[in-house]
Structures are given as structure tokens and as C-alpha cells.
């Protein structure tokens, strides 16, 4: 089916008619809009989509349909300066974007709500750490050695590509453009897509050669895949001797500050630390606009919890939520995501523990309150080949947009890996303690280094070897004990020295002793929700975008149906006609709105009221105040275009109630009279006489 501007309008009308109904009557059901709905809009009456779980395969959105919709959204975003390519006058740099005024406002509102929803409501400790990170920190975390993607080069031009992206794109294009492929070939291509993350460089290279994949632009041969570290390297200080990196995530700043944060929190667990900040990844081939960029905003939470008790006192608050989940069993058996009750998913072990489940529920509430559509949001569990060896369980909040299902939030139980890694590398114990009401007798492994013998053997390095010995895990200590008893010496890796040393039985004694303990010392586990703010915002743009008919049959008006919570501007103030009295009233209302902390636009130009409405609808302003009298004004709601008449002195309080979620538009319509006439066309409302 050919997607035209009219197709977009029909699909958007279907979507928006539901939202309008919702704003007028909260008892009605919102019909979700998706790309499938868009593709089917010309062949299905609006009611046909209601309650349907999916559009039949024959009406599935085509690549051309997705591209047409995406271009309509992106063109509007760039034209209205939500975001633009950075350094545009110098032809830009791939993967870097500037946010313009409305884009900055949307981002600020999203982050403000994130702080309210998580930091304030959960009592989290917020920190702000540097973007430049010393090499030793990222060496301990594993980023220096393992934060890589496999890259291939055009052998003639040197242009670089991500190997897995080329293979994935080839398989998807083959499946989409060749519907008559043999079932065996379809199964093979789907298997390749499913196992991409688990392929070695050799396996990727073999598949690229097998399928004859070449450089997309030139069709030249490609090199064999090889690892490329995604971090931006720099040096700290003028000597160039201290290597650093622009941080690829914000989490490490929280982990290295655990000891101080634990003390600040009164030495109590559980607690959570949060950070919002910029992160940097030198992507091989950035693409998909805001979805894959080289500098981006992350909002991350590290919730520290006793590994022996991952219950959550507030889990009952979210246990009854029902939403789309995609457990690994369904993925491995070729099934689709299904609606599950969160409490049941935790109870039957689909989700590993209550704390992880609690944050999955809170993430769901956060995204849907922003304006992400419930039927286009799912939580997908990581497959075994995606899971880090230390992780207990991982889920991604994925949002459907024109690019497909996009990972926007990761929620992972990372066990105690991060704190243990930094403990080992730094020699500083990042641990917590549980104090016992009564002393307990336990069998304890006691490591007793001999400072004298260590000093004779290692001299200036004695302290680092001693600290490394004391930081050994029980398994490491027992292994060393066995070697010392059998051969009198053992090889031992000292991370802070970055070398292996030989330990003799004179240097350390390792014994099990019965001791009375007053506390249990342990390394906390970490539950980590990590939010890609740019990805969330882009998906929000697509979910909120629609078009509606203008004055003429061919005219289409773009609208962003942002909830008031995230709308860049909350209100506009328009004198109906150019009139000094009306201009004065408009300025008075503007002052009241400013005093109430409400962002707004005042437009006293002589442009027709219809054009002014259309101009502000296109940037998602939810309310418009039209001054057509010196005593009362009309307030217009963007999506329904309905209006009420209110006193001038009540405007600021009404707008504030709607913006802060204390009242809905339906509540306002119930309390205030409907405005007579419609100012959708120029001069449609004649000014009232002064009362």
C-alpha cells in the first residue's frame, strides 16, 4: 500500500479520536495507534481496530510506510527546532545533535519528572560525578578491555561499519523483500539475527563472506571483523602520562563512591544512588537519529541491597500492574510477548526477585505517564547469550517506533560484581555490615599476612600485595591454601600492580577458625535501572505525533499531542484581534502565568487566530487562551479543540491545575461553560462588549 499524506492523516485521526474521547470521558477506552494501524487505516473503519490484538499480516506496515511516517515526524522536529544536527554550517558530524528551545524544554520536563518519580518518591541519594574518568577505574570495571564492537572496513575507501549491523540489515532486508524464501532459509536468517550478540569475530566474518555482503555505498570488499573500543580516550594533565576516558556510562562514579554514600546513609541498606549526566560512546557508524549517538544523556540508578534479602517493602504497590512482558522462554520458542501480572511474574520466578520486579513496575509507570503508549511498550528478558556471567537477571523496556522495538531502559540485577571489582582493584573494601542482636559463633576463614616476610620480598610494593591478600574471596583463599600446603608456594595476581607475584607459605597463613561475630560483613548486590533519555524522548515524539485536516482538502496540520507534563510550552495567550485593550489583558495574564511558574507564549501579532493555533499545536502546546474581552477569555484544548469560557482572574489557576495533573480537561469542562462559537477561523469570534 502506498503511504500518502492522507494515509498519515487518517491514521492520526484514528489515534487522536481516541485521545479526544479520553479527555472528555475518562471511562472510555483509548485505542492504541501503531504503525500497523497506520498501514490499515485506509482499509479499516475506525471502529474496526478497537479491541483487535493485531492487524492482519496483509496490513502489516511496509518499509515505505514506516519511512514516510518517520520523515514526517523528523521534518517537523527539525523545522520547529526540537533538535538539529550539530555544527550544521560545517556539514555536521554523524552522531552529534543539538537540542533547540522546544527540545530542551521537553528534555528538561522529562528529567524533572524522572527526579520526582524516582529520586524524591524513593528517597534516593543524587550525585554528580565528572565525565572524565581515570583509566584505572575503567580498567577495574572491564571497559578498557571489553567495551568493544566488531568493526569492518571498506578495503578501498577505509570507511568503517559495525559488522553485526551489516549482517543484521542483510538478513532483515532479505526476509522483507523476498517473501517466497524457503522455510529453511527463513529459519536460518532468523537464527542469525537472534544469535548476533553471541557471535565471535571469526563467526561474523564467515557469515559476511558466506552471504557476499559488501560495503553499502561502494560495494567494495570488506575486511575481516576486528574489535574497536568505543570509549573516547584523552589524557589528564599536561604531561600526557595520565590516561583517561570520557565516561561511557554514569554508573562507575556511583560505585567508587559507595563507601561514602553508605556512611552518609547511616550505614544502612538498602539504599539507592542516582545520577543524571552525559555519557560518550565513539559509535562506529551512528544512525537512526537520536537513537544511536556519540554523546547522550543517561539517568541511572544503583540500588544497593543485601544479596540474601532482595524483597522490597513497596512491592505490593506495583504487584497488580499488568503489561506486556517477553520472557526468555517465549523468545526461545518463537512466541510473542504477552500481558502478565507483575506479582505473578515474580512469584513464579520469571522475574528473579521483588526488588527487580518493583523497579520494572516503576519504570512502566514512569514511561506511560510520560505519554508512551501501553500497547507499544514491552519488557523483554535477556536471553542467556546476552547475559553477563555475573548477572542474576536482566530486562529491557523496549518501545515500538518506526525503527522497530527499541531498547530504552535496562533494568538489571548485577549481583555484587561492580563493588567486588573496585574492591579488588583499589584495595578499599566496598562492603556493608549487618549487626546481630546477639553474637553468633561461625567458622571463619582467617587470612593472616606476614608483614615482615612480605616486606622483605616486595619492599615498596608490600602494602599493595598485603591488601590484595586480605581482599581475597573465600574460594581464592582456599585455592591458595591448597597450593601452599602441596608445593609451598602459589602464583597470585595483584591487580594494583598489574602483575603476578609468587607467595610462599611464610608470607601468609590461611586457616579456618571458630569465632564469635557481632556482625556479618558482605558485598551488596546492585539493581540497576539505566535510562537512555534521548531514546525515550524520540519514541515519545513518534507516539505523540499526528496530523489533521486543515481548511482545504489537501492541507494537513501537524500536531504533537504531548501530555501537559512534558509539553515544552504549557500555554499560549492570544488576543483575538489587534487591540490595545486586549493586548493589555494578554500581558496581565502572561504576568500571572509567569508568577505561577507556567511556561507560555504570548503572541500579540495580527496573524489569524487559526494560524496561531496551528503554529502552537505543531510544537505540542496543550492549552490556548484567547483574549476576546476585557473580563472573560476562552481556553482551548489542543486535541479536542473544545473551549470553555472563564474569568480572566481564574486563567492562571486553571492552567496550573491541568499542567500539574490536579484536574483533567474533562473536569474543567464540567465546571465552566462551553464557549459559544469557534475561533478556529480568523475573526470567527466577535469581541464581546465590556461587562
XYZ file of C-alpha atoms in Angstrom:
691
model
C 0.000 0.000 0.000
C 1.329 3.436 -0.872
C 1.549 5.680 2.194
C 0.448 9.223 1.415
C -0.072 12.337 3.472
C -3.712 11.392 3.573
C -2.817 7.961 4.972
C -0.907 9.648 7.779
C -3.852 11.906 8.416
C -6.330 9.007 8.560
C -4.109 7.009 10.874
C -3.511 10.017 13.072
C -7.210 10.842 13.145
C -7.971 7.321 14.312
C -5.346 7.662 17.029
C -6.383 11.149 18.049
C -10.107 10.475 18.097
C -9.416 8.030 20.895
C -7.349 10.514 22.872
C -10.037 13.133 22.433
C -12.630 10.731 23.770
C -10.375 10.025 26.710
C -10.001 13.695 27.522
C -13.786 14.197 27.505
C -14.814 10.996 29.259
C -12.359 9.127 31.439
C -14.477 5.967 31.304
C -13.822 5.380 27.599
C -11.027 3.149 26.316
C -8.035 4.544 24.464
C -7.478 2.741 21.148
C -3.716 2.445 20.637
C -2.182 3.852 17.469
C 0.699 1.951 15.928
C 2.402 1.686 12.590
C 0.169 -1.311 11.888
C -2.869 0.848 12.479
C -1.405 3.466 10.159
C -0.986 0.943 7.361
C -4.518 -0.370 7.785
C -6.248 2.974 8.207
C -7.431 3.310 4.599
C -8.962 -0.149 4.525
C -10.470 -0.349 8.005
C -13.139 1.895 9.501
C -12.080 3.483 12.818
C -14.118 1.034 14.866
C -12.517 -1.989 13.241
C -9.281 -1.582 15.140
C -10.968 -1.416 18.533
C -10.056 -4.358 20.686
C -8.091 -6.084 17.930
C -4.851 -7.555 19.277
C -3.052 -7.097 15.977
C -3.627 -6.035 12.407
C -3.672 -8.991 9.979
C -0.410 -9.779 8.228
C -1.758 -8.413 4.954
C -1.989 -4.970 6.538
C 1.467 -5.020 8.162
C 3.339 -1.729 7.744
C 5.740 -1.657 4.826
C 9.245 -0.224 4.966
C 7.986 2.642 2.787
C 5.136 3.307 5.224
C 7.463 3.424 8.210
C 9.851 5.694 6.348
C 7.055 8.083 5.283
C 5.786 8.376 8.849
C 9.305 8.827 10.243
C 10.169 11.527 7.732
C 7.004 13.422 8.584
C 7.962 13.356 12.268
C 11.649 14.183 11.763
C 10.955 17.002 9.296
C 8.600 18.613 11.804
C 11.089 18.168 14.657
C 13.947 19.750 12.725
C 11.847 22.544 11.193
C 10.467 23.535 14.612
C 13.956 23.247 16.139
C 13.316 20.407 18.580
C 16.727 19.136 17.502
C 19.137 19.644 14.608
C 22.491 18.142 13.556
C 25.370 19.714 15.487
C 27.778 22.012 13.643
C 25.296 22.189 10.778
C 27.025 25.062 8.934
C 30.131 22.843 8.712
C 28.065 19.919 7.330
C 27.673 18.388 10.785
C 29.257 15.360 12.478
C 27.490 11.992 12.483
C 26.044 11.035 15.846
C 26.020 14.541 17.367
C 22.851 16.642 17.755
C 21.834 19.970 19.290
C 18.535 20.366 21.127
C 16.698 23.579 20.234
C 14.353 25.525 22.565
C 11.334 23.157 22.467
C 13.600 20.097 22.554
C 15.453 21.451 25.597
C 12.127 22.101 27.312
C 10.837 18.563 26.616
C 14.111 17.066 27.873
C 14.051 19.248 30.984
C 10.459 18.225 31.725
C 11.277 14.509 31.268
C 14.264 14.774 33.604
C 12.262 16.784 36.130
C 9.594 14.104 36.205
C 12.311 11.408 36.473
C 13.667 13.129 39.576
C 10.170 13.415 41.047
C 9.198 9.823 40.224
C 12.425 8.155 41.333
C 14.768 10.367 43.367
C 12.140 12.122 45.503
C 9.489 9.415 45.799
C 12.055 6.678 46.517
C 14.318 8.786 48.762
C 17.402 8.274 46.572
C 20.788 9.950 47.021
C 21.642 12.007 43.921
C 25.267 12.547 42.920
C 27.039 14.345 40.078
C 30.405 12.925 39.012
C 32.962 14.030 36.386
C 32.666 12.978 32.747
C 36.444 12.413 32.535
C 37.363 9.125 34.237
C 40.880 7.819 35.062
C 41.920 4.666 33.217
C 42.306 2.622 36.417
C 38.577 2.968 37.187
C 37.501 1.718 33.768
C 40.180 -0.977 33.857
C 38.586 -2.341 37.026
C 35.082 -2.189 35.540
C 36.208 -4.052 32.415
C 35.525 -1.229 29.950
C 39.155 -0.810 28.847
C 39.434 -4.447 27.797
C 35.896 -5.391 26.819
C 33.862 -2.302 25.823
C 34.163 -3.037 22.124
C 32.143 -3.609 18.974
C 33.329 -5.626 15.994
C 34.177 -3.410 13.019
C 34.847 -3.995 9.324
C 36.404 -1.598 6.804
C 35.800 -0.921 3.149
C 39.123 -2.229 1.804
C 39.425 0.575 -0.754
C 37.957 3.685 0.927
C 38.623 2.806 4.579
C 35.016 3.583 5.595
C 34.125 1.734 8.805
C 30.967 -0.233 9.586
C 29.691 -2.246 12.526
C 29.916 -5.848 11.411
C 26.810 -7.046 13.261
C 24.719 -4.186 11.835
C 25.648 -5.088 8.260
C 24.757 -8.739 8.841
C 21.507 -7.863 10.636
C 20.450 -5.412 7.910
C 21.178 -8.014 5.220
C 19.057 -10.664 6.964
C 16.145 -8.287 7.627
C 16.138 -6.962 4.066
C 16.204 -10.497 2.701
C 13.252 -11.525 4.878
C 11.248 -8.418 3.977
C 11.902 -8.244 0.255
C 11.813 -11.952 -0.566
C 8.545 -13.362 0.829
C 8.944 -16.622 -1.109
C 12.138 -17.751 0.631
C 12.276 -21.417 1.570
C 11.253 -22.120 5.180
C 14.759 -23.434 5.911
C 16.299 -20.162 4.714
C 13.824 -18.093 6.742
C 14.685 -20.112 9.848
C 18.410 -19.682 9.151
C 18.189 -15.890 8.761
C 16.049 -15.534 11.890
C 18.553 -17.671 13.807
C 21.406 -15.413 12.659
C 19.525 -12.319 13.885
C 18.760 -13.981 17.231
C 22.364 -15.057 17.866
C 24.233 -11.974 16.583
C 25.264 -10.858 20.077
C 26.876 -14.239 20.720
C 28.960 -14.403 17.530
C 32.743 -14.185 17.633
C 34.739 -12.111 15.146
C 35.504 -15.276 13.177
C 31.834 -16.325 13.030
C 30.693 -12.849 11.942
C 33.382 -12.723 9.273
C 32.412 -16.158 7.973
C 28.735 -15.163 7.655
C 29.597 -11.888 5.899
C 31.648 -13.826 3.344
C 29.045 -16.586 3.001
C 26.296 -14.067 2.188
C 28.538 -11.943 -0.046
C 27.954 -8.774 1.989
C 29.896 -5.767 0.697
C 30.255 -2.100 1.649
C 26.779 -0.495 1.342
C 27.820 2.586 -0.652
C 30.648 1.291 -2.855
C 30.002 -2.482 -2.982
C 33.736 -2.963 -2.281
C 35.057 -5.950 -0.348
C 35.168 -5.707 3.448
C 37.977 -6.512 5.852
C 37.709 -9.244 8.469
C 35.914 -8.039 11.645
C 38.118 -6.773 14.479
C 37.350 -5.193 17.889
C 37.104 -1.420 18.260
C 36.941 0.146 21.736
C 34.023 2.585 21.901
C 35.472 4.912 24.549
C 36.879 8.368 23.756
C 40.441 8.377 25.113
C 42.094 11.502 26.483
C 44.926 12.449 28.812
C 44.561 14.104 32.199
C 47.036 16.914 32.836
C 49.699 18.442 30.582
C 52.257 15.607 30.724
C 50.120 13.130 28.808
C 51.172 10.401 31.229
C 47.802 10.007 32.975
C 45.358 8.300 30.615
C 41.662 8.989 30.969
C 38.441 8.368 29.085
C 35.165 10.180 28.593
C 32.818 8.025 30.635
C 30.715 5.540 28.644
C 28.161 5.395 31.492
C 27.493 7.255 34.738
C 27.350 4.172 36.976
C 31.055 3.915 37.835
C 31.003 7.270 39.640
C 28.371 5.850 41.995
C 30.213 2.571 42.594
C 33.521 4.209 43.534
C 31.659 6.472 45.997
C 29.775 3.582 47.644
C 31.735 3.716 50.916
C 30.966 7.412 51.485
C 27.341 7.079 50.368
C 26.837 4.098 52.704
C 28.221 6.174 55.597
C 26.038 9.157 54.579
C 23.013 6.865 54.677
C 23.755 5.903 58.286
C 25.442 2.594 57.327
C 22.041 1.168 56.386
C 20.849 -0.970 53.491
C 19.016 -0.951 51.194
C 19.581 2.457 49.626
C 19.785 3.836 46.115
C 22.017 6.431 44.491
C 21.053 8.196 41.269
C 22.847 10.274 38.678
C 21.859 12.189 35.542
C 24.651 13.120 33.170
C 26.318 12.944 29.799
C 27.926 9.749 28.527
C 30.089 9.228 25.462
C 30.490 6.315 23.046
C 32.522 6.563 19.863
C 29.985 4.696 17.754
C 31.421 3.084 14.619
C 28.528 4.097 12.365
C 25.913 6.250 14.133
C 22.455 6.089 12.603
C 18.738 6.291 13.423
C 18.882 9.919 14.572
C 18.655 10.329 18.345
C 18.613 6.551 18.881
C 22.327 5.942 18.279
C 24.554 8.920 19.014
C 28.051 9.603 20.304
C 27.109 11.878 23.207
C 23.896 11.329 25.108
C 22.158 11.786 28.449
C 21.820 8.864 30.846
C 19.785 8.718 34.039
C 20.975 5.787 36.139
C 20.032 4.287 39.488
C 22.169 1.927 41.556
C 20.028 0.303 44.256
C 22.237 -1.477 46.800
C 20.647 -4.421 48.571
C 21.599 -7.363 50.794
C 22.174 -10.334 48.414
C 20.418 -12.586 50.940
C 17.274 -10.427 51.054
C 16.024 -8.926 47.780
C 12.461 -8.371 48.961
C 11.022 -4.861 48.646
C 8.686 -3.244 51.220
C 6.701 -1.397 48.499
C 6.372 -4.256 46.013
C 2.659 -4.586 46.776
C 2.193 -1.066 45.322
C 3.041 -2.375 41.833
C 2.213 -6.099 42.105
C -1.176 -5.757 40.390
C 0.170 -3.943 37.308
C -0.424 -5.824 34.062
C 1.592 -5.107 30.943
C 3.409 -6.728 28.014
C 6.304 -8.974 29.018
C 8.541 -11.062 26.795
C 10.215 -13.727 28.959
C 13.152 -15.650 27.511
C 11.119 -18.874 27.253
C 8.676 -17.200 24.838
C 11.538 -15.787 22.780
C 13.332 -19.126 22.523
C 10.140 -20.918 21.442
C 9.163 -18.310 18.842
C 6.168 -16.937 20.756
C 5.126 -13.305 21.133
C 5.085 -11.032 24.159
C 2.064 -11.451 26.404
C 0.284 -9.461 29.095
C 1.292 -10.683 32.560
C 0.572 -9.545 36.102
C 3.797 -8.308 37.700
C 3.138 -10.049 41.020
C 2.637 -13.384 39.254
C 5.834 -12.957 37.215
C 7.853 -12.519 40.416
C 6.013 -15.287 42.300
C 6.655 -17.892 39.588
C 10.304 -16.914 39.151
C 10.011 -15.334 35.700
C 11.428 -12.184 37.314
C 14.249 -13.080 39.702
C 13.273 -11.090 42.805
C 10.924 -8.469 44.281
C 13.339 -5.530 44.086
C 13.993 -6.118 40.395
C 10.246 -6.529 39.859
C 9.500 -3.354 41.812
C 11.747 -1.280 39.567
C 10.278 -2.864 36.425
C 6.865 -1.720 37.666
C 8.100 1.775 38.476
C 9.728 2.078 35.042
C 6.417 1.053 33.429
C 4.551 3.770 35.358
C 7.192 6.368 34.515
C 7.093 5.711 30.765
C 3.316 5.515 30.452
C 2.808 8.710 32.441
C 5.217 10.474 30.092
C 2.959 9.560 27.174
C 4.397 6.262 25.884
C 1.523 4.090 24.673
C 0.952 0.969 26.764
C 0.424 -1.352 23.790
C 3.711 -0.230 22.243
C 5.777 -0.851 25.370
C 7.092 -4.249 26.420
C 9.613 -5.631 28.894
C 11.929 -8.174 27.275
C 14.086 -10.529 29.329
C 17.680 -11.004 28.207
C 18.493 -14.308 26.551
C 21.295 -16.440 28.019
C 23.726 -15.279 25.312
C 23.045 -11.634 26.225
C 23.522 -12.030 29.974
C 26.802 -11.151 31.655
C 28.166 -14.129 33.587
C 27.692 -12.333 36.911
C 24.123 -11.045 36.309
C 21.193 -12.672 38.112
C 18.516 -11.322 35.726
C 18.156 -8.523 33.169
C 15.149 -6.935 31.432
C 14.883 -4.177 28.837
C 11.986 -1.766 28.497
C 11.520 -1.686 24.738
C 9.367 0.888 22.949
C 7.982 0.348 19.459
C 8.612 3.105 16.931
C 9.151 3.295 13.173
C 12.585 1.672 13.629
C 11.039 -1.337 15.382
C 11.357 -2.268 19.065
C 13.995 -0.021 20.660
C 15.702 -0.690 23.994
C 15.221 2.490 26.048
C 15.686 1.326 29.659
C 17.748 -1.552 31.015
C 16.827 -2.998 34.422
C 19.482 -5.442 35.646
C 20.355 -7.356 38.794
C 24.155 -7.096 38.508
C 24.797 -9.081 41.707
C 27.922 -7.866 43.560
C 30.205 -7.731 40.512
C 30.885 -3.986 40.357
C 31.703 -3.405 44.018
C 33.889 -6.520 44.147
C 35.791 -5.423 41.024
C 36.557 -1.998 42.501
C 37.409 -3.518 45.889
C 39.961 -5.792 44.245
C 41.470 -3.069 42.072
C 41.582 -0.284 44.664
C 42.270 -2.312 47.793
C 39.438 -0.418 49.542
C 36.718 -2.691 50.922
C 33.367 -1.609 49.445
C 31.233 -3.631 51.838
C 28.248 -3.335 54.161
C 27.556 -4.905 57.536
C 24.560 -6.455 59.255
C 24.799 -6.123 63.044
C 23.500 -9.093 65.083
C 21.288 -8.677 68.123
C 23.296 -11.491 69.764
C 26.825 -12.700 68.873
C 26.925 -15.749 66.581
C 29.550 -18.490 66.512
C 30.702 -19.085 62.941
C 33.516 -20.901 61.207
C 35.562 -18.212 59.545
C 38.408 -18.288 57.080
C 41.195 -16.151 58.551
C 43.888 -14.718 56.254
C 46.942 -13.528 58.207
C 49.666 -11.965 56.053
C 53.214 -11.712 57.465
C 54.186 -8.079 57.042
C 57.857 -8.853 57.733
C 58.204 -11.523 55.033
C 56.101 -9.548 52.545
C 58.276 -6.502 53.167
C 61.491 -8.458 52.569
C 60.111 -9.918 49.334
C 58.265 -6.960 47.836
C 59.766 -3.917 49.594
C 57.878 -0.817 48.344
C 55.061 -2.933 46.944
C 54.418 -4.658 50.271
C 51.242 -2.690 51.050
C 49.553 -3.466 47.719
C 50.329 -7.194 47.977
C 49.094 -7.274 51.579
C 45.823 -5.504 50.693
C 45.263 -7.855 47.756
C 45.758 -10.895 50.006
C 43.293 -9.555 52.563
C 40.722 -8.856 49.824
C 40.728 -12.444 48.518
C 37.401 -14.237 48.279
C 36.953 -17.430 50.274
C 37.283 -19.548 47.129
C 40.544 -17.824 46.148
C 41.929 -18.185 49.664
C 41.110 -21.905 49.858
C 42.735 -22.471 46.463
C 45.883 -20.667 47.632
C 45.873 -22.636 50.907
C 45.773 -25.893 48.940
C 48.728 -24.858 46.729
C 50.787 -23.634 49.684
C 50.248 -26.909 51.513
C 51.145 -29.029 48.470
C 54.070 -27.097 46.969
C 54.949 -24.349 49.459
C 54.195 -21.507 47.041
C 51.413 -20.113 44.848
C 51.126 -17.668 41.963
C 48.941 -14.653 42.864
C 47.584 -11.888 40.608
C 47.881 -8.412 42.208
C 45.627 -6.118 40.158
C 47.004 -2.871 41.606
C 50.498 -3.920 40.446
C 49.110 -5.367 37.216
C 51.320 -8.451 37.571
C 51.512 -11.919 39.057
C 53.701 -12.496 42.147
C 54.820 -15.642 43.962
C 53.512 -16.111 47.512
C 55.277 -18.604 49.832
C 53.848 -20.279 52.924
C 55.994 -17.969 55.088
C 54.232 -14.871 53.746
C 50.660 -15.754 54.683
C 48.722 -18.228 56.828
C 45.198 -19.261 55.892
C 43.159 -21.150 58.466
C 39.559 -21.831 59.411
C 38.728 -20.778 62.938
C 35.592 -20.694 65.042
C 34.841 -17.158 66.088
C 32.052 -15.206 67.681
C 30.830 -12.497 65.385
C 28.791 -9.416 66.192
C 28.077 -8.631 62.543
C 28.038 -10.081 59.045
C 30.180 -8.242 56.518
C 29.191 -8.660 52.860
C 29.386 -7.046 49.436
C 25.952 -5.685 48.451
C 24.197 -6.644 45.244
C 23.142 -3.920 42.819
C 19.841 -3.499 40.984
C 20.454 -1.035 38.136
C 17.760 0.732 36.077
C 19.541 2.699 33.324
C 17.551 5.162 31.174
C 18.571 6.372 27.708
C 16.858 9.762 27.847
C 17.343 10.624 24.162
C 15.828 7.320 23.057
C 12.823 7.765 25.334
C 12.264 11.292 24.023
C 12.460 10.240 20.372
C 9.937 7.432 20.908
C 7.724 9.915 22.746
C 7.863 12.219 19.709
C 6.610 9.427 17.446
C 3.910 8.289 19.879
C 2.551 11.823 20.254
C 2.666 12.890 16.603
C -0.409 13.034 14.381
C -1.885 15.131 11.549
C -5.371 16.504 10.976
C -7.158 18.225 8.147
C -6.690 21.923 7.586
C -9.017 24.372 5.842
C -8.568 22.794 2.425
C -8.806 19.138 1.431
C -5.090 18.885 0.691
C -3.877 20.789 3.757
C -2.548 18.673 6.636
C -1.732 20.188 10.028
C 0.937 18.529 12.193
C 0.261 18.155 15.903
C 2.328 16.851 18.808
C -0.153 15.581 21.378
C 2.213 15.816 24.375
C 0.701 15.325 27.827
C 0.869 18.626 29.761
C 3.555 17.034 31.959
C 6.152 17.027 29.165
C 4.827 19.686 26.760
C 7.617 22.222 26.039
C 5.242 25.171 26.431
C 2.166 24.744 28.622
C 0.014 27.582 27.344
C -0.311 30.281 24.705
C -2.010 33.661 25.116
C -3.560 35.253 22.023
C -5.555 38.477 21.672
C -8.230 37.584 19.111
C -7.627 40.797 17.159
C -5.058 43.565 17.289
C -6.477 45.775 20.020
C -4.697 47.746 22.758
C -7.191 46.692 25.437
C -6.847 43.023 24.518
C -3.069 43.347 24.376
C -3.090 44.770 27.911
C -5.249 41.878 29.177
C -2.929 39.382 27.444
C 0.111 40.910 29.155
C -1.653 40.809 32.540
C -2.466 37.097 32.055
C 1.142 36.497 30.998
C 2.399 38.032 34.246
C 0.078 35.793 36.285
C 1.222 32.705 34.400
C 4.868 33.664 34.960
C 4.224 34.154 38.689
C 2.694 30.663 38.779
C 5.780 29.162 37.122
C 3.956 28.219 33.902
C 5.911 28.379 30.642
C 3.900 30.119 27.958
C 3.995 32.120 24.741
C 2.253 35.461 24.269
C 1.540 36.364 20.657
C 0.163 39.849 20.029
C 0.836 39.783 16.276
C -2.057 40.322 13.915
C -1.816 36.810 12.397
C -5.142 34.983 12.075
C -6.167 33.037 15.178
C -6.389 29.806 13.171
C -2.768 30.114 12.062
C -1.637 30.892 15.586
C -3.424 27.796 16.897
C -1.856 25.645 14.172
C 1.596 27.064 14.877
C 1.467 26.185 18.573
C -0.314 22.845 18.052
C 2.700 21.864 15.964
C 5.028 22.205 18.967
C 2.586 20.466 21.287
C 1.198 23.338 23.397
C -1.819 21.791 25.195
C -3.813 24.961 26.048
C -4.508 28.273 24.317
C -6.023 31.332 25.977
C -7.830 33.623 23.526
C -8.494 37.168 24.740
C -11.750 38.375 23.208
C -12.984 40.511 26.097
C -11.656 42.564 28.983
C -13.456 40.418 31.606
C -13.530 36.824 30.328
C -11.455 34.722 27.940
C -11.688 31.311 26.279
C -9.362 28.398 26.981
C -8.952 25.936 24.102
C -7.706 22.360 24.471
C -5.336 21.272 21.701
C -6.571 17.773 20.807
C -10.352 18.176 21.037
C -10.251 21.888 20.039
C -13.060 22.351 22.590
C -13.229 25.633 24.518
C -14.552 26.924 27.816
C -15.113 30.483 28.947
C -13.569 31.611 32.236
C -12.890 34.810 34.135
C -9.540 36.443 33.473
C -8.619 36.144 37.166
C -9.041 32.332 37.013
C -6.853 31.600 33.982
C -3.550 31.002 35.781
C -5.048 28.722 38.433
C -6.953 26.618 35.844
C -3.885 26.168 33.639
C -1.762 25.313 36.685
C -4.247 22.644 37.836
C -4.218 20.971 34.418
C -0.436 21.182 33.996
C 0.248 19.735 37.449
C -2.265 16.925 36.955
C -4.672 18.097 39.660
C -7.507 18.433 37.106
C -8.242 16.957 33.689
C -9.707 18.836 30.747
C -12.915 16.895 31.410
C -13.007 18.342 34.942
C -12.621 21.867 33.562
C -15.392 21.341 31.005
C -17.662 20.144 33.802
C -17.151 23.299 35.875
C -17.028 26.021 33.223
C -19.430 26.942 30.409
C -18.665 25.963 26.861
C -17.524 28.905 24.763
C -20.022 29.975 22.101
C -18.700 29.829 18.570
C -15.301 28.625 17.473
C -12.332 30.863 16.757
C -10.710 28.194 14.545
C -11.100 30.560 11.603
C -9.993 34.147 11.619
C -12.462 36.521 13.292
C -14.902 33.667 13.969
C -15.471 35.101 17.444
C -16.510 38.686 17.600
C -15.184 40.586 20.648
C -17.669 40.747 23.466
C -18.773 44.081 24.787
C -17.214 45.117 28.066
C -19.260 43.945 31.009
